[in-house]
Structure formats: C-alpha cells, structure tokens
Coordinates of C-alpha atoms in Angstrom, one line a residue:
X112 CA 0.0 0.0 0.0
X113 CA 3.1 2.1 1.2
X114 CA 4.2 1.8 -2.5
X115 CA 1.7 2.4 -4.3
X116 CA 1.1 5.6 -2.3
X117 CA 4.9 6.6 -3.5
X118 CA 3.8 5.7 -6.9
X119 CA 0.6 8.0 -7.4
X120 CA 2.9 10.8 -5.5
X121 CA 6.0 11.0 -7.7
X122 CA 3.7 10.8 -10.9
X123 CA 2.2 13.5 -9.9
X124 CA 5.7 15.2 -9.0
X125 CA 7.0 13.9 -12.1
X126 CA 4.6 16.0 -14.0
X127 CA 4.7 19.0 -12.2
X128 CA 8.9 19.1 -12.3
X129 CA 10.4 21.8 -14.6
X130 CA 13.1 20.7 -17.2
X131 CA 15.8 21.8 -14.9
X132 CA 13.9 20.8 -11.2
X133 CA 15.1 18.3 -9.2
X134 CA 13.7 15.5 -6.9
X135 CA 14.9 14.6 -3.5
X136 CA 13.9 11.5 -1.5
X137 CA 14.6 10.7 1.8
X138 CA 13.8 7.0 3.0
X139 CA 15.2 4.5 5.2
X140 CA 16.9 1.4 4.7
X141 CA 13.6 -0.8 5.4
X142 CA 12.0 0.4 1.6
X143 CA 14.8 2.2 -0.2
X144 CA 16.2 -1.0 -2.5
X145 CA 12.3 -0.8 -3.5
X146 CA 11.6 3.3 -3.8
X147 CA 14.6 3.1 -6.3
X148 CA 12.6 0.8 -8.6
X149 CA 9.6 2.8 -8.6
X150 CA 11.8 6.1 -9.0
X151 CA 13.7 4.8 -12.1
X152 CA 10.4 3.4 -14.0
X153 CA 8.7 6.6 -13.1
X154 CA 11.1 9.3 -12.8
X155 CA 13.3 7.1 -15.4
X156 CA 16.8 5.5 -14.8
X157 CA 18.5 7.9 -16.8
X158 CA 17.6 10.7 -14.4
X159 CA 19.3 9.2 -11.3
X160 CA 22.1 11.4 -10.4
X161 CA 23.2 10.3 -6.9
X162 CA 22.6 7.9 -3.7
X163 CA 23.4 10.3 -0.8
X164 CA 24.4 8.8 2.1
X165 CA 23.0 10.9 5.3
X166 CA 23.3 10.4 9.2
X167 CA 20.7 8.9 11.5
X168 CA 20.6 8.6 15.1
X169 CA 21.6 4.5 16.9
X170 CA 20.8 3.6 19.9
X171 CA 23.3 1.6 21.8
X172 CA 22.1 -1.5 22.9
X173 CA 23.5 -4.5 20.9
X174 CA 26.3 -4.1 22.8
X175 CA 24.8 -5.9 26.1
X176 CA 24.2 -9.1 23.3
X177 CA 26.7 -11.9 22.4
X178 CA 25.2 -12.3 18.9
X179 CA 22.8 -10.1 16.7
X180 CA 20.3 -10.5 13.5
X181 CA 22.1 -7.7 11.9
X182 CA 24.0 -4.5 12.2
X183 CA 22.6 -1.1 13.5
X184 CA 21.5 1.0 10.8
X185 CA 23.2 4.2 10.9
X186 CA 22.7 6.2 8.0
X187 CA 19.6 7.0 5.8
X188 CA 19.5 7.5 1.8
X189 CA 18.5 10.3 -0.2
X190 CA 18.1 9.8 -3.4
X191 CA 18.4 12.7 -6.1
X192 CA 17.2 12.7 -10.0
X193 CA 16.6 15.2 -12.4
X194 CA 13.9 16.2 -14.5
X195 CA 16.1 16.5 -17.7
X196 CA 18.7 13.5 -18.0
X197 CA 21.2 16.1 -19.4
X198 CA 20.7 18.4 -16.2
X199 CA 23.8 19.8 -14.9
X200 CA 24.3 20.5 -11.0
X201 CA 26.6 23.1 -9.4
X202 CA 29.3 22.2 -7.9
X203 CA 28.7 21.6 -4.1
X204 CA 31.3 22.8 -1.7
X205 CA 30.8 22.0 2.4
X206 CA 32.5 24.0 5.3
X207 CA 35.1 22.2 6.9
X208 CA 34.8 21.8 10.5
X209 CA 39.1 23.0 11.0
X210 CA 39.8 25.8 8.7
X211 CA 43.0 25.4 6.4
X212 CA 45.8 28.1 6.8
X213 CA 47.2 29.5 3.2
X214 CA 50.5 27.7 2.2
X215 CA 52.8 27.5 -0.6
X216 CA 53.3 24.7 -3.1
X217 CA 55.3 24.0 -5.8
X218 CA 54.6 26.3 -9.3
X219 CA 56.6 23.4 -11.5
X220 CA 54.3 20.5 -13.0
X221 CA 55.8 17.6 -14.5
X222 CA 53.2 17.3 -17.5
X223 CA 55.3 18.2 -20.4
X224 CA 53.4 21.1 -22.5
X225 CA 56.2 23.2 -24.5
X226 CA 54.2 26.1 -24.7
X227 CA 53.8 26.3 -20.9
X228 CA 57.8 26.6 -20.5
X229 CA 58.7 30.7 -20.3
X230 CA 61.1 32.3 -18.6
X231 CA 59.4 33.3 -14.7
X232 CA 62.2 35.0 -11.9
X233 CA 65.1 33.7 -15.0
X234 CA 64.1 30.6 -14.9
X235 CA 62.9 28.5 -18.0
X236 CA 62.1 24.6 -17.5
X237 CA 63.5 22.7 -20.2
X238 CA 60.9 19.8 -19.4
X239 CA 57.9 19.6 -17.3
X240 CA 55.9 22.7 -17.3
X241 CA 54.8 26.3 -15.3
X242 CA 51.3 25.5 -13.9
X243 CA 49.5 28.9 -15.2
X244 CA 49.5 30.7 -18.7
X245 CA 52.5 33.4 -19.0
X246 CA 50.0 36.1 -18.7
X247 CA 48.7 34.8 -15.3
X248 CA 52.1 33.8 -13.9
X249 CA 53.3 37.2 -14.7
X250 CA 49.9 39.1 -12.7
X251 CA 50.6 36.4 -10.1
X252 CA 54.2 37.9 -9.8
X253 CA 52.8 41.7 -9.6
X254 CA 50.0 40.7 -7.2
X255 CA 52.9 39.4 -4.4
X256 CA 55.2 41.7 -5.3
X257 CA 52.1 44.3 -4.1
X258 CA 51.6 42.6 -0.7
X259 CA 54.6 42.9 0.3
X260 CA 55.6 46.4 -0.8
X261 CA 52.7 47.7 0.6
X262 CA 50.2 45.7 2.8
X263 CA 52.7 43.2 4.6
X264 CA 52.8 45.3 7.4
X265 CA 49.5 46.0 7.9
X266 CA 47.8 42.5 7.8
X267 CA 48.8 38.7 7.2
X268 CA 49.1 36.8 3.6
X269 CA 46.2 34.7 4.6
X270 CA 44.3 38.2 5.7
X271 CA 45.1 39.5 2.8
X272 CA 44.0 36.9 0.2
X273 CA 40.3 36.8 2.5
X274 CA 40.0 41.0 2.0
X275 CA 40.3 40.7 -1.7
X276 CA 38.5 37.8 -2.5
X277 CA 35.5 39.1 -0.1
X278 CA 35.8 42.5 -2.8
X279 CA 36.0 40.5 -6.1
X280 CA 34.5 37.6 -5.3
X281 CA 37.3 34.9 -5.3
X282 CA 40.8 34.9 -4.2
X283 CA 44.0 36.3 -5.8
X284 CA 46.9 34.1 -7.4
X285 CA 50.4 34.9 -6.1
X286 CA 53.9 33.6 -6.7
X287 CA 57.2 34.1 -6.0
X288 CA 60.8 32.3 -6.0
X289 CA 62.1 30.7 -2.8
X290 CA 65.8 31.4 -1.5
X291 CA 66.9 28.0 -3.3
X292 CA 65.4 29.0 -6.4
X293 CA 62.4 27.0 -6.1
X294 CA 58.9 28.8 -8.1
X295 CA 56.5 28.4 -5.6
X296 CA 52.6 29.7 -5.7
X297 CA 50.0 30.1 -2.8
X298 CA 47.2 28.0 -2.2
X299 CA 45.1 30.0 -0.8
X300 CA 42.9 29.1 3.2
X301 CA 40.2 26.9 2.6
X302 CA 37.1 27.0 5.2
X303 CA 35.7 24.9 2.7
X304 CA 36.1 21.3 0.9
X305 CA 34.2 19.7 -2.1
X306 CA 31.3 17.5 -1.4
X307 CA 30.7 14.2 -2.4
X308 CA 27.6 11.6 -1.7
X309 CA 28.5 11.0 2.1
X310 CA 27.0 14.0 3.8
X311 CA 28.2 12.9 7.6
X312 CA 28.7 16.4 7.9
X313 CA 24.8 17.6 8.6
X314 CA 22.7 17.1 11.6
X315 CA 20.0 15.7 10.4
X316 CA 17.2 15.6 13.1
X317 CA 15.4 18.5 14.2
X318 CA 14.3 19.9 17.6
X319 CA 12.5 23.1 16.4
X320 CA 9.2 21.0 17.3
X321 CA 8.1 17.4 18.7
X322 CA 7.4 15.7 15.7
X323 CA 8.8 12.0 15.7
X324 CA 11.2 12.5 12.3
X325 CA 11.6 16.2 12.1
X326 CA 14.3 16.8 9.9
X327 CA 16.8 19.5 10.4
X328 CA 17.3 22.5 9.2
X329 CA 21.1 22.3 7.9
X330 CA 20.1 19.4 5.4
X331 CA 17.5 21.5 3.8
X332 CA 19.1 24.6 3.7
X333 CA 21.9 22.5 1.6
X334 CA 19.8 21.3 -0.5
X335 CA 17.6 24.3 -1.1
X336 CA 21.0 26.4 -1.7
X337 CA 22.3 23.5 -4.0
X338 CA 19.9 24.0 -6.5
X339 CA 17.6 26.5 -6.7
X340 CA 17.9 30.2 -6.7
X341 CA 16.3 32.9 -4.7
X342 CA 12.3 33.5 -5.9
X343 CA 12.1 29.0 -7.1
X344 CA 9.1 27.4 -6.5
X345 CA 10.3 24.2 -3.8
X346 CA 7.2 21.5 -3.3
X347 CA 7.4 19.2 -0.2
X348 CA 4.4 16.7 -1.1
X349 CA 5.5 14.9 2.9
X350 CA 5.2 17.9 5.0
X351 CA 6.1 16.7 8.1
X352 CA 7.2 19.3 10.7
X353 CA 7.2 22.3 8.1
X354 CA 11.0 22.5 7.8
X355 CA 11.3 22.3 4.3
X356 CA 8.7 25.5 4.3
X357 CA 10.3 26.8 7.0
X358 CA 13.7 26.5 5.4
X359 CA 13.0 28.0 2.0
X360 CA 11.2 30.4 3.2
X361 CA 14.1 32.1 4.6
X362 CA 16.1 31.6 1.9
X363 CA 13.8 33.7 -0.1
X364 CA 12.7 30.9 -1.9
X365 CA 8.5 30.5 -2.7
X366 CA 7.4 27.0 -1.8
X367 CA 4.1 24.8 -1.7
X368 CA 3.2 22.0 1.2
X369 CA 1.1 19.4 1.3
X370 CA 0.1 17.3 4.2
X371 CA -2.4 15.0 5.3
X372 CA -2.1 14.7 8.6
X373 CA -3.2 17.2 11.4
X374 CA -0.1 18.2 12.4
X375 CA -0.5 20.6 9.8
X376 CA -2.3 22.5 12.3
X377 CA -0.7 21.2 15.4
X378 CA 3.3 21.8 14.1
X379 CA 3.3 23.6 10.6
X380 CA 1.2 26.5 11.1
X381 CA 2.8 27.9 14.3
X382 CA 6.0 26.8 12.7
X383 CA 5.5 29.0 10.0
X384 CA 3.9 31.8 12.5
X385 CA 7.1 31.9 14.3
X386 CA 9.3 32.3 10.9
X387 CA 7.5 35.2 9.8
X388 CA 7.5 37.1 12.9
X389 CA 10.9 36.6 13.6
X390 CA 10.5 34.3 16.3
X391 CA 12.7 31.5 15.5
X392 CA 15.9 32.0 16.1
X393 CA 17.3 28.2 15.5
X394 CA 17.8 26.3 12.3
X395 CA 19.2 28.2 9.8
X396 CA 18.0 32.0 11.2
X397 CA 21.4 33.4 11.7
X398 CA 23.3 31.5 9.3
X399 CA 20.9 33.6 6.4
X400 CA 20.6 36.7 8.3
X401 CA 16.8 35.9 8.8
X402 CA 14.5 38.4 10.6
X403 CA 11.1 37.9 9.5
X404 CA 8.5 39.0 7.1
X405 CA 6.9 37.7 4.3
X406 CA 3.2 35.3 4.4
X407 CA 1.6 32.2 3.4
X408 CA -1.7 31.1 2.4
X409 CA -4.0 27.8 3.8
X410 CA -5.8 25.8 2.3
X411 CA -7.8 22.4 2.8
X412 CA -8.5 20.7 -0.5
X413 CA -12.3 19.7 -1.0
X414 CA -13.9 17.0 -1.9
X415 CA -14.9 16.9 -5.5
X416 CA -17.6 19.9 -6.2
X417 CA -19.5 17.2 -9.0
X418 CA -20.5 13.2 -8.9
X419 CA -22.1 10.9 -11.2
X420 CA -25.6 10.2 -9.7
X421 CA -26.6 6.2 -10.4
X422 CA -27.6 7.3 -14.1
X423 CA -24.5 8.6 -14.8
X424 CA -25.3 11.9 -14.6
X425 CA -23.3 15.1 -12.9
X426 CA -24.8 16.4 -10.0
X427 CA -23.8 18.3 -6.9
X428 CA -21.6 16.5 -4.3
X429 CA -23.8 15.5 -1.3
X430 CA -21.0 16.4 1.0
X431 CA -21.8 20.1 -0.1
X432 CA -23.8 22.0 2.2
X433 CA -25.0 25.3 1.1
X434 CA -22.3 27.4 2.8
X435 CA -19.8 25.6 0.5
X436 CA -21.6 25.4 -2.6
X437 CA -21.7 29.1 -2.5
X438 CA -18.4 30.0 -1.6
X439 CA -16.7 27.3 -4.4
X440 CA -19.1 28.4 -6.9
X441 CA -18.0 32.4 -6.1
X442 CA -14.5 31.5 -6.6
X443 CA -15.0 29.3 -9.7
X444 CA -16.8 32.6 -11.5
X445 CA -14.6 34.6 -9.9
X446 CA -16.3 36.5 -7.2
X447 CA -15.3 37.0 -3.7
X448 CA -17.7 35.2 -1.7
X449 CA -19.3 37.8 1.1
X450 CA -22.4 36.4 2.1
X451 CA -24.6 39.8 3.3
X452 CA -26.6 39.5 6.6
X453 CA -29.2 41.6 5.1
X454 CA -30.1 41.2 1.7
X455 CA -30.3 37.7 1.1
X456 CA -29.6 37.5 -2.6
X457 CA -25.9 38.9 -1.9
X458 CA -23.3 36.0 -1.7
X459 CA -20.4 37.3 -2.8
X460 CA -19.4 40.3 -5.1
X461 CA -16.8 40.8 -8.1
X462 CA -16.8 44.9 -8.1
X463 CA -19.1 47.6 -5.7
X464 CA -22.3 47.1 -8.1
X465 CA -21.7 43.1 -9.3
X466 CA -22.9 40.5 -7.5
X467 CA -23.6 36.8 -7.3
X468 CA -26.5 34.4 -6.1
X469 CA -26.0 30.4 -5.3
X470 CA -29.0 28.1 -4.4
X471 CA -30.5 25.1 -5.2
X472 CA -33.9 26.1 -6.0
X473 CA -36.0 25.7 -9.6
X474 CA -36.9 29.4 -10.4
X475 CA -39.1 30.9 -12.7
X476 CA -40.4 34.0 -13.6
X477 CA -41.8 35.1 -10.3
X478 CA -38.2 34.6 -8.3
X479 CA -36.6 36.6 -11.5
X480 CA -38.8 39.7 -11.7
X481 CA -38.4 39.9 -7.6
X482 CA -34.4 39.1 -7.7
X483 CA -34.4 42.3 -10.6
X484 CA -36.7 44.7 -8.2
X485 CA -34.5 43.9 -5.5
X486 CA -31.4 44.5 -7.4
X487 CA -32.4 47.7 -9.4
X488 CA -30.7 49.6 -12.2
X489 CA -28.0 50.3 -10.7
X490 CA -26.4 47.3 -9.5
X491 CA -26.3 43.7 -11.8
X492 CA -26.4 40.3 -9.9
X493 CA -25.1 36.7 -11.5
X494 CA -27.9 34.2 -10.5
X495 CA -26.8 30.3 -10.2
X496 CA -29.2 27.6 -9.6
X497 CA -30.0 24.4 -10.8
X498 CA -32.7 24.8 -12.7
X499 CA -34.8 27.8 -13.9
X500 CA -37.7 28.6 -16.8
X501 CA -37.6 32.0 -18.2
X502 CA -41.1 33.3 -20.0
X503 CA -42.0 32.4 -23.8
X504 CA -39.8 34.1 -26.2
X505 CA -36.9 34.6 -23.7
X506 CA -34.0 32.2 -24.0
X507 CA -29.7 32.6 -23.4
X508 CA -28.4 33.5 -19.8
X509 CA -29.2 37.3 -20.2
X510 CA -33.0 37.8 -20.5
X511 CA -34.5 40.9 -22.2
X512 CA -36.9 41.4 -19.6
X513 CA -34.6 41.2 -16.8
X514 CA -31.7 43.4 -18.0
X515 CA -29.7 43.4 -14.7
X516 CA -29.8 39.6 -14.2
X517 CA -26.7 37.0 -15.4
X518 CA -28.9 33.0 -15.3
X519 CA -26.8 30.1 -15.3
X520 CA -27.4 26.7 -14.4
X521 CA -25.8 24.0 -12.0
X522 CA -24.0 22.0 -12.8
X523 CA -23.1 22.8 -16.3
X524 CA -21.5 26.6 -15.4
X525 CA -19.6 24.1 -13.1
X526 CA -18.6 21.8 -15.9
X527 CA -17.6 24.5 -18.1
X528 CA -14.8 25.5 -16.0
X529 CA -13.4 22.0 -15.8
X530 CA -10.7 21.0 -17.9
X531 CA -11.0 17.3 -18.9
X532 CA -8.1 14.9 -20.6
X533 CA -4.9 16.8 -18.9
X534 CA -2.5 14.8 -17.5
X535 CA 0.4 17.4 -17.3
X536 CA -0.9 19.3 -14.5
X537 CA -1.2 22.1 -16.8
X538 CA -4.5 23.4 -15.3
X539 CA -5.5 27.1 -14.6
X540 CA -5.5 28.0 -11.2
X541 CA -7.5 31.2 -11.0
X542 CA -9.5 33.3 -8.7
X543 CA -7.4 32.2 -5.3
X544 CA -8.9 34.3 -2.4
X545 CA -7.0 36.6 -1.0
X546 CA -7.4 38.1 2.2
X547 CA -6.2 41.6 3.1
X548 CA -3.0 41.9 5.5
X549 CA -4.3 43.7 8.9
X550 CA -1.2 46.4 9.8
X551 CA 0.4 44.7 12.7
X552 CA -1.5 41.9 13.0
X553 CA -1.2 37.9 12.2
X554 CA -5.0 36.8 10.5
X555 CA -5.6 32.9 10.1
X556 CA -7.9 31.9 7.6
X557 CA -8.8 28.1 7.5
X558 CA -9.7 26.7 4.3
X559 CA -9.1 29.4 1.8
X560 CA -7.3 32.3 3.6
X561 CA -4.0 34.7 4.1
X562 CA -1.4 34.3 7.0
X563 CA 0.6 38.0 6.6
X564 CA 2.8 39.3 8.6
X565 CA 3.4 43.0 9.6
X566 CA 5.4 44.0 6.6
X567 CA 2.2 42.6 4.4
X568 CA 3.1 40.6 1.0
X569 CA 3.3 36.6 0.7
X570 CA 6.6 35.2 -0.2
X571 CA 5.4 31.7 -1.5
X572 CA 2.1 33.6 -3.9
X573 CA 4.0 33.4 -6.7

C-alpha cells in the first residue's frame, strides 16, 4: 500500500517538475532498495544522479548481546534525479569543521606542455611545465610583489587573500621564488572542501518542534541552496514538521506544502507563525541573516464539487452543504464570496455594483422579476441555480426582460470550468482568495485564507 502511495505521488511530481527541477527523496533502509525501482520506472533511470548517504541517530544497545540478526542502521538515503537527463548541478562545496591556513606549493608540474615553459624569476624549465599561462604567472608575480611592498605590514598573507576575495569575489593568485630557487605559488585558506555523496557532515534531526522524524534545518538549507535560486518554486508533497517551508522560506525561496495529517495545524502553522514574525531564532535563522516577514496562504482541499448520480449523470456532491456550494461556486466565476446578513440574494461580489447568487432552488419568472426589483438599475447580480424557466420568447443566460440579471445553471456553469483529458498538470488555477494583510497583526484563515505578517506581502504567492 506504502508503494503504491509513493507511486501515485512521484507521478504526480513527475509531472509537475520543470526541465531543470530536481527531486529529493529521503527514505530508510527498510524500503529504499524498492523506492529506487519505482523512482527509475517513473522518474526514469536515466535521471538518477546520486545515492546520498546521510546520518541517523543509533541507539546503543547490541552491545549488552553476544550475537545479533544484523548491524545497526546508521545512515539513511537520499536519493536525487533530475527532470532533464542532461541536467547539470553546481558544484557543491561543504564547510570544513578545521579551517585550512594558506600555504605554498610547488609552481613546477611535471606534465610536459612546450608552450607552458617561459622564462618566470630567470628561470625557464627545459621539461615539465609552469602551472599557469604566462599572462597569469606574470599578474601572479605583480600581485605578491604588491603585498609585500605595501600591505605586509598592515595584515597577514592569509588576511590578505580573504580581504580581496571578499571585494572580487574569489581569491587572488600569487607567486614568487624561494631562497633555493624554487617557483613556488600560494594555495590560498580553505574553510571549505568539495562535497561528495556521504554527507556525515549535517545534523539531520530536528528539535525546532516534537514531531517524531523532524528533519533538520542544515540538510535542507543544503539542499535548497544547491539548486535552486532565490524567488524558485520548492514542493514538499511529505510535509512533516514544516521545515522544508520553513527553510525556504528564509532563503527567499517560494514553496508549496502538502500534508495529510493534522499536524498541519498542530506543528506547521505555528512553525511558519514563528518564521515570519521573527520568532525562531534556531535552524538556519542566523546563518541567512533571517529576521522575518513575508506570508503564506492555507488551504484544505475539498472534496470533489460534482458526482455521477446512479444514471450517470453530474450532479452536486452530497457532501456540499450550502455554505460551501456558494463559496466554491464564487470562486469558480470569480467572485469574492461575502455572504450579506441583510439582503439575502448577496453571496459574494466581483466589483461595488456586481454580484452573485447560489441556491439550489427551480426558479421561474416570479423569483426573476423579484431578484431584478431587488437589485435595481443600478447594481447587476449573476444568479446560479440548478434549474430555472424563463417566459415564452426569452432564451440565453441574459433575458431581455430582466436586463440586470446574469442565469446560469448548476452543474453545467460548473462543468464549463473543468478541464478534462490533462494529465500534465497544466490546469489554470484562478481566482485564489486573497485576504487583506491587517497592519500589525497575524490573520488565520482556514480553508481558503492569508497568513501576513506586519510587513504585508506573501513570499510563496507566486
């Protein structure tokens, strides 16, 4: 069941990727020889880029046993494919936990390319070869030569290298000859070391709340920085805790969450309250210089707005009371549903004189010539019911003799706005609510609604 679960999810994901997304999967040893079957026939084989090998809390306690079934597991996989089997990914550089001091090393290769033999401090190698182009080598020369006329005094080599590769964005090349004639250049200090699939390096279980398998912050925030850029779309379809949300939403980044479970309103909401006040300091805050702002919207997905009755006919869900009719039928014609306490034909509203009206009534002439008195001639009001019967000679949804009415019947308005036979996900999402930011205050909206901060905006609206 578990599988097949996976395999309805990553079609879906598969569909919505971009030509230069990626996927991430994290799973444990129990179903990970299987996940990577489904992920290669669905996501295809070609697309597989890596196995990454992460951490994962043991408990100690085989060693009060003589023998054992097996070993403790103490890593988890994550497995990474592209969209695009051609994708390309940057290269991924991790901070080394003891910094490397600059040092000098050898300018002299011995792979023999003739053109890279010139003359450098009066020496020219008659084999082997200079490790830079002449042109290089020579700004190298000037570059030292600098340092020490002028800056020696005032800060280190290793100082120096960090001050100019902080202005120009990477570090400067120096070289200079030794007292036994030796070429040397300087490899500059490295806080930093190239990555491979064994990321050891990360914490990878959260604290931020008490969810069981929280992940941590430093694993997504390496992933999210990896490959995508500030102003990406990143989808976590396993919700969890909220970190992934949490996470890219501090690295500027716009995201979408889905979760079935109720911790979405136990742990992921005031998660996500807390990130946008400024009122989580852990994870990632400091290391990206996070202070707030930003928003998100909620929503809960409904059930389906049409069924089939036992004749095979559409015909309003029975799980629809009229509260929700009404409100998915506003946003479907795009009005914003504001039911009025006073004048009962008043649902919702598109502009200050447009309105709409839901219900499940038959109506006829009587209802029409009383909805178009109650309107007037100043105002024009979309009526939506299930069935209506307008007098002899007037037909289409805009009668003659009711000039300020709109008639449209359920379900077939409802059908209209359906798009049938996609299966790329390609659908038009249109008339999303949106609920005004209050100045310094936090709104919740459940089921179709705004979470703002102070500053106003939402970072992940696209």
């Amino acid at each position: 069941m578990w599988l097949t679960l996976m395999r309805d999810r990553l079609e879906c994901i598969g569909k919505l990727l971009p030509d230069d997304g990626f996927l991430f999967v994290h799973i444990d040893y129990r179903e990970s020889a299987r996940l990577k079957l489904i992920l290669d026939e669905v996501i295809g084989a070609g697309c597989f880029r890596n196995e990454i090998i992460v951490g994962r809390g043991t408990k100690n306690v085989q060693s009060q046993f003589a023998e054992i079934d097996s070993l403790a597991s103490g890593h988890d996989t994550i497995y990474l494919y592209s969209r695009n089997p051609n994708a390309r990914l940057k290269t991924l550089f991790a901070r080394m936990e003891d910094p490397q001091p600059g040092k000098w090393d050898t300018f002299w290769r011995g792979t023999d390319r003739p053109t890279m033999r010139y003359e450098l401090f009066g020496i020219t190698p008659q084999k082997g070869q200079w490790r830079w182009s002449k042109e290089r080598a020579y700004e190298a020369k000037r570059a030292y030569e600098e340092y020490c006329s002028i800056h020696q005094a005032r800060v280190t080599l290793d100082e120096y290298w960090h001050e100019l590769e902080v202005m120009f964005g990477r570090g400067p090349d120096f070289v200079r000859k030794e007292a036994d004639g030796t070429v040397q250049y300087y490899v500059g200090p490295r806080d930093y070391k190239m990555s491979s699939d064994v990321w050891l390096d990360l914490r990878t279980l959260g604290k931020v709340t008490d969810f069981p398998h929280e992940k941590h912050e430093d694993i997504l925030e390496r992933i999210v920085d990896w490959v995508t850029e500030p102003g990406d779309w990143v989808l976590d379809s396993f919700a969890g805790s909220g970190t992934t949300g949490a996470v890219a939403h501090k690295m500027g980044r716009r995201w979408i969450m889905v979760e079935l479970g109720e911790h979405c309103h136990t742990h992921i909401i005031p998660r996500l309250k807390k990130v946008i006040d400024g009122e989580d300091p852990g994870g990632v805050t400091e290391a990206v210089g996070w202070t707030g702002g930003g928003g998100f919207r909620y929503y809960r997905l409904a059930p389906s707005l049409l069924e089939k009755d036992k004749w095979g006919n559409w015909v309003i869900n029975k799980e629809y009371n009229a509260a929700m009719l009404t409100e998915a039928v506003c946003k479907l014609e795009g009005f914003q549903y504001a039911p009025s306490d006073a004048i009962y034909c008043q649902h919702g509203h598109s502009t200050e004189r447009d309105f709409i009206y839901v219900t499940t009534a038959h109506l006829g002439h009587d209802q029409f010539q009383h909805l178009s008195d109650e309107v007037g001639p100043d105002r024009t009001l979309l009526v939506l019911c299930t069935a209506f019967r307008l007098p002899a000679g007037q037909a289409g949804t805009k009668p003659d003799r009711y000039p300020n009415l709109t008639v449209k019947k359920i379900p077939k308005t409802v059908l209209s706005r359906c798009e049938w036979g996609h299966d790329d996900y390609s659908l038009r999402v249109e008339n999303l609510p949106k609920a005004p930011p209050k100045p310094g205050q936090m709104d919740l909206a459940l089921g179709g609604g705004a979470v703002t901060s102070k500053d106003g905006g939402a970072s992940d609206d696209g």
